[in-house]
Every structure is written in structure tokens, then in C-alpha cells.
Short mmCIF file of C-alpha atoms in Angstrom, two decimals:
data_model
loop_
_atom_site.label_atom_id
_atom_site.label_comp_id
_atom_site.label_asym_id
_atom_site.label_seq_id
_atom_site.Cartn_x
_atom_site.Cartn_y
_atom_site.Cartn_z
CA MET A 227 7.39 27.01 14.98
CA ALA A 228 9.40 27.97 18.07
CA LYS A 229 11.21 25.11 19.80
CA ARG A 230 9.90 24.12 23.21
CA SER A 231 12.54 23.59 25.89
CA VAL A 232 12.24 20.46 27.98
CA ARG A 233 11.45 20.95 31.66
CA SER A 234 13.79 18.88 33.85
CA PRO A 235 12.44 18.19 37.35
CA GLY A 236 14.40 18.93 40.49
CA GLY A 237 16.82 21.28 38.76
CA ILE A 238 18.59 18.46 36.88
CA ARG A 239 20.46 19.75 33.85
CA PRO A 240 19.27 18.37 30.50
CA ILE A 241 21.36 15.59 28.97
CA ASP A 242 24.08 16.79 26.59
CA THR A 243 23.01 16.56 22.95
CA HIS A 244 26.15 14.59 22.04
CA LEU A 245 25.30 11.92 24.64
CA LYS A 246 21.76 11.65 23.37
CA LYS A 247 22.94 11.23 19.78
CA LYS A 248 25.47 8.61 20.86
CA PHE A 249 22.67 6.73 22.61
CA ALA A 250 20.51 6.98 19.46
CA ALA A 251 23.32 5.55 17.33
CA SER A 252 23.44 2.42 19.51
CA PHE A 253 19.69 1.94 19.24
CA GLU A 254 17.96 -0.31 16.72
CA GLY A 255 14.59 1.34 17.19
CA ARG A 256 13.90 5.08 16.99
CA VAL A 257 15.07 7.69 19.46
CA ILE A 258 12.87 10.80 19.37
CA LEU A 259 14.22 14.05 20.76
CA PRO A 260 12.43 17.38 21.40
CA ASP A 261 13.67 18.85 18.09
CA ASP A 262 12.24 15.98 16.02
CA LYS A 263 9.03 16.54 14.10
CA GLN A 264 7.57 13.33 15.57
CA TYR A 265 8.07 14.60 19.13
CA PRO A 266 4.80 16.54 19.67
CA ARG A 267 2.72 13.48 18.82
CA ALA A 268 5.01 10.90 20.42
CA ARG A 269 5.05 12.63 23.82
CA ARG A 270 1.26 12.81 24.16
CA VAL A 271 -0.67 10.19 26.08
CA TRP A 272 -4.39 9.52 25.85
CA ASN A 273 -5.31 11.81 28.74
CA HIS A 274 -4.49 15.32 27.52
CA ALA A 275 -4.68 16.68 31.06
CA VAL A 276 -1.17 15.19 31.28
CA ASN A 277 1.15 17.50 29.34
CA ALA A 278 4.70 16.34 30.01
CA TYR A 279 7.90 16.94 28.03
CA PRO A 280 10.44 14.09 28.26
CA GLU A 281 14.11 14.54 27.28
CA ILE A 282 14.12 11.32 25.26
CA ILE A 283 11.49 8.99 23.83
CA ALA A 284 13.07 5.60 23.11
CA GLN A 285 10.80 3.62 20.77
CA CYS A 286 12.22 0.15 21.32
CA ALA A 287 12.45 -2.45 18.57
CA ASN A 288 13.56 -5.36 20.75
CA VAL A 289 14.77 -6.50 24.17
CA ASP A 290 18.28 -5.13 23.61
CA ASP A 291 16.83 -1.67 23.07
CA ILE A 292 14.95 -1.91 26.37
CA VAL A 293 18.15 -2.89 28.17
CA ARG A 294 20.05 -0.01 26.54
CA ALA A 295 17.34 2.45 27.55
CA ILE A 296 17.36 1.31 31.18
CA GLU A 297 21.17 1.45 31.35
CA PHE A 298 21.27 4.96 29.82
CA SER A 299 18.55 6.22 32.11
CA ARG A 300 20.24 4.83 35.24
CA ARG A 301 23.62 6.22 34.20
CA HIS A 302 22.16 9.73 33.90
CA ASP A 303 19.71 9.47 36.81
CA LEU A 304 16.63 10.12 34.65
CA ALA A 305 13.04 9.62 35.67
CA THR A 306 11.80 6.75 33.48
CA ALA A 307 8.28 6.10 32.24
CA VAL A 308 7.16 2.95 30.43
CA ARG A 309 4.51 3.13 27.74
CA SER A 310 2.66 0.50 25.74
CA GLY A 311 -0.82 1.88 25.03
CA GLY A 312 -0.36 5.23 26.79
CA HIS A 313 -3.87 4.92 28.22
CA SER A 314 -3.15 5.33 31.92
CA PHE A 315 -5.55 7.91 33.36
CA ALA A 316 -2.67 9.10 35.55
CA GLY A 317 -0.44 9.56 32.51
CA HIS A 318 2.26 7.18 33.72
CA GLY A 319 3.35 6.56 30.13
CA VAL A 320 5.25 9.86 30.04
CA CYS A 321 7.33 12.03 32.37
CA ASP A 322 8.78 15.54 32.48
CA GLY A 323 12.49 15.83 31.74
CA GLY A 324 13.13 12.09 31.74
CA LEU A 325 13.15 9.12 29.38
CA VAL A 326 10.14 7.27 28.00
CA ILE A 327 10.57 3.58 27.14
CA ASP A 328 8.02 3.37 24.34
CA LEU A 329 7.02 -0.22 23.50
CA SER A 330 4.33 0.60 20.96
CA THR A 331 6.12 -0.94 17.96
CA MET A 332 6.78 -4.31 19.64
CA LYS A 333 3.68 -6.16 18.43
CA ARG A 334 4.62 -9.78 17.75
CA VAL A 335 1.87 -12.30 18.65
CA GLU A 336 2.10 -16.11 18.69
CA ILE A 337 -1.09 -18.12 19.20
CA ASP A 338 -1.05 -21.81 20.12
CA PRO A 339 -4.72 -22.86 19.88
CA ARG A 340 -3.91 -26.48 20.63
CA HIS A 341 -2.48 -25.60 24.04
CA LEU A 342 -4.87 -22.67 24.61
CA SER A 343 -2.13 -20.08 24.94
CA VAL A 344 -0.99 -16.82 23.36
CA ARG A 345 2.34 -15.01 23.66
CA ILE A 346 2.51 -11.29 22.99
CA GLU A 347 5.02 -8.47 22.96
CA PRO A 348 4.20 -5.40 25.06
CA GLY A 349 3.06 -3.08 22.25
CA VAL A 350 -0.07 -5.12 21.49
CA LEU A 351 -3.36 -3.30 22.14
CA ALA A 352 -6.53 -4.86 23.50
CA GLY A 353 -8.48 -4.46 20.26
CA GLU A 354 -5.66 -6.08 18.28
CA LEU A 355 -5.44 -9.08 20.60
CA ASP A 356 -9.22 -9.56 20.58
CA CYS A 357 -9.23 -9.72 16.77
CA LEU A 358 -6.46 -12.31 16.68
CA THR A 359 -7.74 -14.58 19.44
CA GLN A 360 -11.32 -14.46 18.19
CA ALA A 361 -10.14 -15.96 14.91
CA PHE A 362 -9.81 -19.12 17.03
CA GLU A 363 -12.97 -18.39 19.09
CA MET A 364 -10.90 -17.72 22.19
CA ALA A 365 -10.11 -14.72 24.37
CA VAL A 366 -8.06 -13.26 27.20
CA PRO A 367 -10.14 -11.35 29.80
CA LEU A 368 -9.74 -7.72 28.71
CA GLY A 369 -11.71 -4.52 28.91
CA SER A 370 -13.68 -3.18 25.98
CA CYS A 371 -11.50 -0.14 25.25
CA PRO A 372 -9.53 -1.20 22.12
CA SER A 373 -6.66 1.29 22.53
CA VAL A 374 -5.52 0.09 25.96
CA GLY A 375 -2.13 -1.65 26.05
CA VAL A 376 -2.58 -5.30 27.07
CA ALA A 377 0.70 -5.49 29.01
CA GLY A 378 0.21 -2.55 31.36
CA TYR A 379 -3.48 -3.28 31.76
CA SER A 380 -3.08 -6.96 32.69
CA LEU A 381 0.00 -6.51 34.88
CA GLY A 382 -2.08 -4.10 36.97
CA GLY A 383 -4.98 -6.56 37.18
CA GLY A 384 -7.04 -6.19 34.02
CA GLU A 385 -10.81 -6.33 34.37
CA GLY A 386 -13.49 -6.94 31.75
CA SER A 387 -16.73 -8.66 30.87
CA LEU A 388 -15.21 -12.15 31.20
CA THR A 389 -13.77 -11.50 34.68
CA PRO A 390 -16.65 -12.93 36.78
CA ARG A 391 -16.30 -16.22 34.90
CA PHE A 392 -12.61 -16.44 33.94
CA GLY A 393 -10.84 -14.00 36.25
CA TYR A 394 -8.84 -10.84 35.82
CA GLY A 395 -6.27 -10.48 33.06
CA CYS A 396 -3.42 -11.14 35.52
CA ASP A 397 -5.04 -14.43 36.54
CA SER A 398 -4.58 -15.76 33.00
CA ILE A 399 -0.87 -14.90 32.79
CA SER A 400 1.27 -18.04 32.79
CA ARG A 401 4.70 -16.56 32.09
CA VAL A 402 6.39 -13.16 31.80
CA GLU A 403 9.75 -12.16 30.41
CA ILE A 404 10.83 -8.95 32.09
CA VAL A 405 13.85 -6.66 32.20
CA THR A 406 14.39 -5.63 35.80
CA ALA A 407 16.08 -2.50 37.10
CA ASP A 408 19.56 -4.08 36.97
CA GLY A 409 19.18 -4.54 33.18
CA ARG A 410 18.79 -8.32 33.39
CA LEU A 411 16.21 -10.19 31.32
CA ARG A 412 14.43 -12.65 33.59
CA SER A 413 11.78 -15.26 32.98
CA ALA A 414 9.05 -15.39 35.63
CA SER A 415 6.49 -18.14 36.08
CA GLU A 416 5.31 -20.51 38.79
CA GLN A 417 8.48 -22.52 38.14
CA GLN A 418 11.05 -19.76 37.47
CA ASN A 419 11.50 -16.80 39.82
CA PRO A 420 8.11 -17.54 41.41
CA ASP A 421 8.38 -14.59 43.81
CA LEU A 422 8.84 -12.16 40.89
CA PHE A 423 5.99 -13.85 39.00
CA TRP A 424 3.72 -13.43 42.03
CA ALA A 425 4.61 -9.73 42.18
CA VAL A 426 4.29 -8.80 38.51
CA CYS A 427 0.79 -10.36 38.27
CA GLY A 428 -0.89 -7.37 39.83
CA ALA A 429 1.99 -4.96 40.44
CA GLY A 430 4.07 -5.38 37.29
CA ALA A 431 4.83 -1.72 36.59
CA ASN A 432 6.88 -1.55 39.79
CA PHE A 433 9.23 -4.40 38.91
CA GLY A 434 10.44 -3.90 35.36
CA VAL A 435 9.61 -3.75 31.68
CA ALA A 436 7.73 -6.79 30.41
CA THR A 437 9.08 -7.88 27.04
CA LYS A 438 6.80 -10.86 26.50
CA LEU A 439 3.67 -12.15 28.22
CA GLU A 440 2.05 -15.55 27.86
CA PHE A 441 -1.65 -15.95 28.62
CA ARG A 442 -4.00 -18.89 28.94
CA LEU A 443 -6.85 -18.58 26.44
CA HIS A 444 -10.52 -19.17 27.23
CA PRO A 445 -13.07 -20.44 24.71
CA ILE A 446 -15.70 -17.83 23.87
CA LYS A 447 -17.62 -17.18 20.66
CA THR A 448 -20.91 -15.44 21.45
CA VAL A 449 -22.37 -13.51 24.36
CA LEU A 450 -25.82 -12.29 25.30
CA SER A 451 -25.26 -8.58 25.71
CA GLY A 452 -26.71 -5.11 25.39
CA HIS A 453 -28.10 -2.14 27.30
CA LEU A 454 -31.18 -1.15 29.28
CA ARG A 455 -31.54 2.63 29.37
CA TYR A 456 -33.72 4.65 31.73
CA PRO A 457 -34.36 8.41 32.24
CA MET A 458 -32.60 9.83 35.31
CA ARG A 459 -35.94 10.46 37.01
CA GLN A 460 -36.19 6.68 37.40
CA ALA A 461 -32.64 6.26 38.71
CA ARG A 462 -33.60 5.71 42.35
CA LYS A 463 -36.11 3.01 41.46
CA VAL A 464 -33.70 1.23 39.09
CA LEU A 465 -30.73 1.34 41.46
CA THR A 466 -32.86 0.11 44.37
CA PHE A 467 -33.88 -2.90 42.31
CA LEU A 468 -30.29 -3.42 41.17
CA ALA A 469 -29.06 -3.50 44.77
CA SER A 470 -31.09 -6.67 45.46
CA TYR A 471 -30.82 -8.21 41.98
CA ALA A 472 -27.01 -8.09 41.87
CA ARG A 473 -26.53 -10.14 45.04
CA ALA A 474 -27.76 -13.36 43.41
CA ILE A 475 -26.49 -13.14 39.84
CA PRO A 476 -24.55 -16.12 38.36
CA ASP A 477 -20.82 -16.04 37.67
CA GLU A 478 -21.43 -15.75 33.92
CA LEU A 479 -23.05 -12.31 34.22
CA PHE A 480 -21.09 -9.06 33.99
CA LEU A 481 -23.08 -6.00 35.04
CA ILE A 482 -22.38 -2.25 34.78
CA ALA A 483 -24.50 0.72 35.79
CA ALA A 484 -23.44 4.07 34.33
CA VAL A 485 -24.70 7.62 34.01
CA LEU A 486 -24.35 8.65 30.38
CA PRO A 487 -25.52 11.47 28.09
CA TYR A 488 -28.69 10.93 26.11
CA PRO A 489 -30.44 13.18 23.59
CA GLY A 490 -32.36 15.76 25.56
CA GLU A 491 -31.46 14.46 29.03
CA ARG A 492 -29.07 12.29 30.96
CA MET A 493 -29.81 8.62 31.45
CA LEU A 494 -29.00 5.63 33.60
CA ASP A 495 -27.52 2.84 31.48
CA LEU A 496 -27.38 -0.80 32.60
CA ALA A 497 -24.99 -2.83 30.43
CA VAL A 498 -24.88 -6.62 30.65
CA VAL A 499 -22.68 -9.33 29.16
CA TRP A 500 -23.66 -12.98 29.69
CA SER A 501 -20.86 -15.36 28.70
CA GLY A 502 -22.55 -18.71 29.35
CA ASP A 503 -25.39 -20.77 27.87
CA GLU A 504 -27.88 -18.51 26.10
CA THR A 505 -31.01 -20.13 27.52
CA ARG A 506 -29.73 -19.80 31.08
CA GLY A 507 -28.76 -16.23 30.33
CA GLN A 508 -32.24 -15.31 29.11
CA ARG A 509 -33.68 -16.66 32.37
CA ALA A 510 -31.11 -14.87 34.51
CA LEU A 511 -31.78 -11.53 32.77
CA GLN A 512 -35.56 -11.81 32.73
CA PRO A 513 -36.16 -10.11 36.14
CA LEU A 514 -33.90 -7.22 35.16
CA ARG A 515 -35.59 -6.71 31.80
CA ARG A 516 -39.16 -6.90 33.14
CA PHE A 517 -39.23 -5.01 36.43
CA LEU A 518 -39.51 -1.58 34.77
CA ARG A 519 -39.90 -0.75 31.11
CA PRO A 520 -36.73 0.99 29.83
CA LEU A 521 -36.40 3.61 27.13
CA GLU A 522 -34.31 1.07 25.23
CA ASP A 523 -33.59 -2.64 25.51
CA THR A 524 -30.83 -3.73 23.10
CA ILE A 525 -29.95 -7.08 24.70
CA LYS A 526 -29.43 -9.81 22.10
CA LEU A 527 -26.98 -12.51 21.07
CA ASN A 528 -23.75 -10.97 19.74
CA SER A 529 -20.37 -12.25 18.74
CA TYR A 530 -17.87 -11.63 21.52
CA LEU A 531 -15.77 -9.54 19.15
CA ASP A 532 -18.72 -7.33 18.21
CA GLU A 533 -19.47 -6.82 21.89
CA GLN A 534 -15.88 -5.79 22.56
CA ARG A 535 -15.96 -3.43 19.57
CA ALA A 536 -19.23 -1.91 20.75
CA GLY A 537 -17.00 0.36 22.64
CA THR A 538 -16.35 1.98 25.78
CA GLY A 539 -17.81 4.74 27.91
CA THR A 540 -14.80 6.96 27.23
CA PRO A 541 -14.08 9.22 24.26
CA GLU A 542 -11.77 7.67 21.68
CA ASP A 543 -10.81 10.56 19.42
CA GLY A 544 -7.63 11.27 21.37
CA ASP A 545 -8.27 14.95 22.10
CA TYR A 546 -9.78 14.91 25.59
CA SER A 547 -8.50 15.80 29.02
CA SER A 548 -9.83 13.71 31.85
CA HIS A 549 -10.02 13.38 35.61
CA ARG A 550 -11.40 10.53 37.67
CA ARG A 551 -11.58 9.25 41.25
CA SER A 552 -12.40 5.68 42.07
CA GLY A 553 -13.29 3.39 44.94
CA HIS A 554 -15.49 0.53 46.10
CA VAL A 555 -18.80 0.17 47.93
CA GLN A 556 -20.12 -3.07 49.37
CA GLU A 557 -23.68 -2.36 48.27
CA LEU A 558 -26.05 0.28 46.95
CA THR A 559 -27.62 1.67 50.12
CA PRO A 560 -30.54 4.14 50.05
CA ASP A 561 -28.20 6.97 51.14
CA LEU A 562 -25.73 6.17 48.37
CA ILE A 563 -28.51 6.00 45.80
CA ASP A 564 -29.66 9.47 46.88
CA VAL A 565 -26.13 10.86 46.43
CA ILE A 566 -25.83 9.27 42.98
CA ALA A 567 -29.18 10.61 41.84
CA GLU A 568 -28.37 14.12 43.08
CA TYR A 569 -24.91 14.49 41.54
CA ALA A 570 -25.65 12.62 38.34
CA SER A 571 -28.58 14.89 37.61
CA ASN A 572 -26.50 18.03 38.14
CA ALA A 573 -23.32 17.31 36.21
CA PRO A 574 -21.71 20.37 34.59
CA SER A 575 -21.65 18.73 31.16
CA GLU A 576 -22.66 15.60 29.29
CA ALA A 577 -19.03 14.47 29.48
CA CYS A 578 -19.24 13.95 33.24
CA GLY A 579 -20.52 10.69 34.66
CA LEU A 580 -20.37 7.75 37.03
CA THR A 581 -19.61 4.10 36.25
CA MET A 582 -20.21 1.19 38.64
CA ILE A 583 -19.21 -2.43 37.95
CA TYR A 584 -20.56 -5.22 40.12
CA TRP A 585 -17.82 -7.71 40.97
CA HIS A 586 -18.73 -11.15 42.22
CA GLY A 587 -17.90 -14.82 41.87
CA PRO A 588 -14.86 -16.97 42.71
CA TRP A 589 -12.33 -14.37 41.56
CA CYS A 590 -13.35 -12.07 44.40
CA SER A 591 -11.72 -14.30 47.04
CA ASP A 592 -8.13 -14.14 48.32
CA SER A 593 -7.41 -17.73 47.27
CA HIS A 594 -5.64 -16.64 44.04
CA ASP A 595 -1.90 -16.61 44.44
CA ASN A 596 -0.70 -13.34 42.94
CA ALA A 597 -0.21 -9.74 44.02
CA PHE A 598 -3.49 -8.39 42.69
CA GLY A 599 -5.20 -6.81 45.68
CA PHE A 600 -8.65 -5.81 44.46
CA ARG A 601 -10.74 -8.94 45.04
CA ARG A 602 -13.90 -7.53 46.54
CA THR A 603 -17.53 -8.39 46.05
CA GLY A 604 -19.55 -5.25 45.51
CA PHE A 605 -19.50 -2.21 43.23
CA GLU A 606 -16.28 -0.73 41.94
CA TYR A 607 -17.03 2.85 40.96
CA TRP A 608 -15.33 5.75 39.29
CA VAL A 609 -16.50 9.34 38.96
CA HIS A 610 -15.12 10.84 35.77
CA SER A 611 -15.08 14.00 33.70
CA TYR A 612 -13.82 14.83 30.21
CA TRP A 613 -13.24 18.22 28.64
CA LYS A 614 -11.68 19.78 25.56
CA LYS A 615 -11.75 23.50 26.33
CA ALA A 616 -9.70 25.08 29.10
CA HIS A 617 -12.65 26.97 30.58
CA GLU A 618 -14.48 23.67 31.20
CA ARG A 619 -11.70 22.27 33.39
CA ARG A 620 -12.45 23.90 36.75
CA ARG A 621 -16.11 22.90 36.92
CA ALA A 622 -15.34 19.38 35.72
CA LEU A 623 -12.67 18.88 38.41
CA GLU A 624 -14.84 20.35 41.14
CA TRP A 625 -17.78 18.13 40.27
CA VAL A 626 -15.64 14.97 40.35
CA GLU A 627 -14.03 15.87 43.66
CA GLN A 628 -17.30 16.86 45.32
CA PHE A 629 -19.11 13.75 44.06
CA PHE A 630 -16.24 11.53 45.17
CA ALA A 631 -16.11 13.18 48.61
CA ALA A 632 -19.83 12.49 49.04
CA ILE A 633 -19.34 8.77 48.25
CA VAL A 634 -16.20 8.20 50.34
CA PRO A 635 -17.99 7.89 53.73
CA MET A 636 -20.01 4.99 52.27
CA SER A 637 -16.98 3.31 50.66
CA THR A 638 -14.89 0.40 51.94
CA GLY A 639 -11.52 2.02 51.25
CA ALA A 640 -10.55 -0.61 48.67
CA VAL A 641 -9.50 0.60 45.22
CA TYR A 642 -8.43 -0.91 41.90
CA VAL A 643 -4.81 0.03 41.22
CA ASN A 644 -5.33 0.73 37.49
CA GLY A 645 -8.03 3.22 38.48
CA LEU A 646 -5.73 5.39 40.58
CA GLU A 647 -4.53 8.76 39.39
CA ASN A 648 -1.48 10.33 41.09
CA GLU A 649 -2.59 9.74 44.64
CA ASP A 650 -0.89 9.29 48.01
CA ASP A 651 0.77 6.22 49.52
CA ILE A 652 -2.32 5.45 51.60
CA ARG A 653 -4.39 4.86 48.47
CA VAL A 654 -1.64 2.77 46.85
CA ARG A 655 -1.45 0.65 50.00
CA ALA A 656 -5.23 0.27 49.91
CA ALA A 657 -5.01 -1.01 46.33
CA TYR A 658 -2.76 -3.89 47.37
CA GLY A 659 -4.16 -4.46 50.86
CA ASP A 660 -2.47 -7.28 52.76
CA HIS A 661 -0.05 -7.86 49.86
CA TYR A 662 1.67 -4.49 50.20
CA ASP A 663 4.31 -5.43 52.78
CA ARG A 664 5.42 -8.49 50.79
CA LEU A 665 5.53 -6.38 47.62
CA SER A 666 7.66 -3.81 49.41
CA GLN A 667 10.14 -6.52 50.39
CA LEU A 668 10.27 -7.80 46.81
CA LYS A 669 10.72 -4.24 45.57
CA ARG A 670 13.84 -4.01 47.73
CA LYS A 671 15.10 -7.26 46.19
CA TYR A 672 14.47 -6.43 42.52
CA ASP A 673 14.49 -2.59 42.48
CA PRO A 674 16.16 -1.33 45.67
CA ASP A 675 16.72 2.18 44.25
CA ASN A 676 13.07 2.52 43.16
CA PHE A 677 14.13 3.09 39.56
CA PHE A 678 10.64 2.13 38.36
CA ARG A 679 8.71 4.82 40.21
CA VAL A 680 6.64 6.54 37.51
CA ASN A 681 3.63 4.41 38.44
CA GLN A 682 1.33 3.70 41.37
CA ASN A 683 4.49 3.33 43.36
CA ILE A 684 5.44 0.66 45.87
CA ARG A 685 8.41 1.86 47.89
CA PRO A 686 11.25 -0.56 48.65
CA ALA A 687 11.27 -1.78 52.25
CA THR A 688 13.88 -0.10 54.44
#
């Protein structure tokens, strides 16, 4: 097989092979270079639309490795990406011509059930953490995609079925150990470096490499969950009902509406997870289950772990390219429902869809003291497409962009930072809202050279 040369951005010359080998010799973990047989697999991230070729992939074994990688990258002025799960839609876990700090092998977990806490290293995935915490009938609020890295996900907010009741993932963080751009290992909590702790709980990727995170655990064993599925010809009727139903739902109810493929036709899928008392949950769901007979009603009592394993609306076989645009609407208006029905019925393939999560409850207020900026009642949405073959790409991208453009005039402008692809500063500012200026000041304090910039970037204040 012919060797592939690494593309270095901005005309920067590739690092001398001798220097790279010297760096590898000082490293306890594994340094993967373009000539290594592991390189083709190690450089790929989940979204295959991102096809970058880093100079060096540094698979860290410990904190010292992380420090060495940061020091080497600064010395040679390399773009630096940080990867735990590699599941960022924007592909921020890899970069062209730079260095990847790969944390995937750092997987130590310590659970303290007596004090309702868990400490993890940054390579732990959501599915792995769910399995471990559910052994004690506890959980951290996480999404249902098992391959997402817990660290990156929660430091950017972290949303899931327990969020309306227990908050976002970042709201359960009690302490972070993080290597900042100057190569120092710092501990951040409400007591130590409280300004850094405030910043990393919502904007963590901009401030360093987390080496350990401590979360508060929440008791959860079973949930009332499942799906109501309707043919697309009933979408307007279902969404009109949902617009009024959602406004009064209790904090224990998590609610998603999604357009998904179905044998023979597309369908509208309503997914619910009730995390409170079962009897109250049955009463709360009764109007939703009875107003219109669905094609399927799978709602029943499940273990929380089974519900999390029931999967995600995204392909998991690791061979898809993807594109998505996201935003927020205050409510489902008749005009918005018409747009959804039109575009959802005319998607170019079954792998194109729309997902809307209804956020509500106490965690949607600004009373929570961290940097996370997406605390809005209403529907978070993302328009997404997946493809495997090159000829499918153009139509998939066009459909997403056209659908998104049709929704934007009805949107609030707010956006969830983990849902951003590589978008402009205006959208990044919108993700953090009123917190952005303070974050920019803290960026100047902890990363004045913007070393950590392969992310939804916050620029240091001038």
C-alpha cells in the first residue's frame, strides 16, 4: 500500500522524524505515526465526513503523557486536537497536520456509592459508565449513545433522558483535574480554582485536557419508557397535539419527537422516558397515548440500563459520514409544523431526519452557576443526514441546509454547543449567550495563546 503524506496546514513543514521518535521514546503510552499500521484506524473519528491526517497521534497512558504531549505540541506550534470518544459531529477529535491527544485508553473508574459519587478518567465511554453505575442503581445524566466519550460530552453540557429531573451532565460535576495550556495540572471545584471550575462545566474543551472528573450520582433503577410511532400523513395532527401537551409535562418526563425510517414509509416517532413514580407516570402519559391511535405503542417499565442500551437515532457501525445543523424553537407553531411535514416527507433517503427534544423544568433557568449556556425551555432540534456512498453526499447536504434555512426564521437563535459543527463565531457566541464575555476573559487567563482551539472556539479577550 502506498504511504499517504500528511497534509500540514498553513504551509508548516512536517516535524522531523528524529524529533517525533525522540518524543515517542519519552512517552509511556503509544505514539502512532503515519507510517504505523495502526494509523489508518487511529486517525478516524466517528463522522467519516471528517477525513483528517494528523502528524502524530499520542495515545496517553497517564497525566505525564498528557503534559508531554502539550509541551511537544507548543514547542513545535502544532494544531492540537483532544479525543476521548471521537464522537464530535464536527470532528474535533482530530486535525490535519497536527497532534491528537488521544485519551481513549485512560479508563479508570472509582465509584463511592456511600457518598453518591464516581470519579472517572477521560477515556470512559457513556455505555461503560452506565453499566458500572447501574450496578449500584445509580446514574450520571448522559445521552443514550454508548460510544460517546463522557468527558467531552459532559464538559460541553451533556444532555439525556434524566436532564429534566437531575440536570445536564455538567451540573453533576463536582470536581475536575485538568492540564491547562501551560502544562500545569490543576484541580478545579467550587473550593479550588472556582473560576476555572465555572468555565470547564460547559466550555471545558477550551480550557485544557481533563484528566479526571468527579460526578454526583443520582439514584435510578427503572423508567417508564418506549415509543409511539405514527405514519407521516398524521404528522401535522400529532405535532399540533404535542405543542400543547408539552407545555404542562412534569419534570420527570423526557420527550423526543423524531422523523425516522420505517418499513415502506417514513414515520414520526415520539420517544418518552419517565424517571419518577410509575403510577404518576402512567397518568402523565395517558393523554399522549390516547389522543390518536399509533402504529406502535411500546411504552412499558424498563430498567434504566436497558433503556440506555435501546440505542440512539444515529448509526453505530462506524462507517457513516454525517452532516447536521441545530437550533432551538420556543414552540411548535402551525407554520413550523407545516415546514417539518413538508421536508420530512421529501427527504432524499431514509438516513435523513429531524430530531426535536423538549427541554423544560428547573434546569432551564439561569440560576445554575456554571458556563453552560443552553438553558432554554422549548424544542432543541437538529436536522441530520447520513451517507456511505460519495454520490449521496450532495443531496444529503442540500436537504439539511435547505431544511435548516426554512426553520431558522422561526428559531430563537439559541444553540447547544455540542450540537455545533464548524460554524462561525456568531453561533459559538449564541451557544454561550451572556456567559461568553466572562469565558473570553477566563480564556485570556488560562489560555492566552488560544492553544486549545480545535473546538467550538472561545477566543481570548484582547
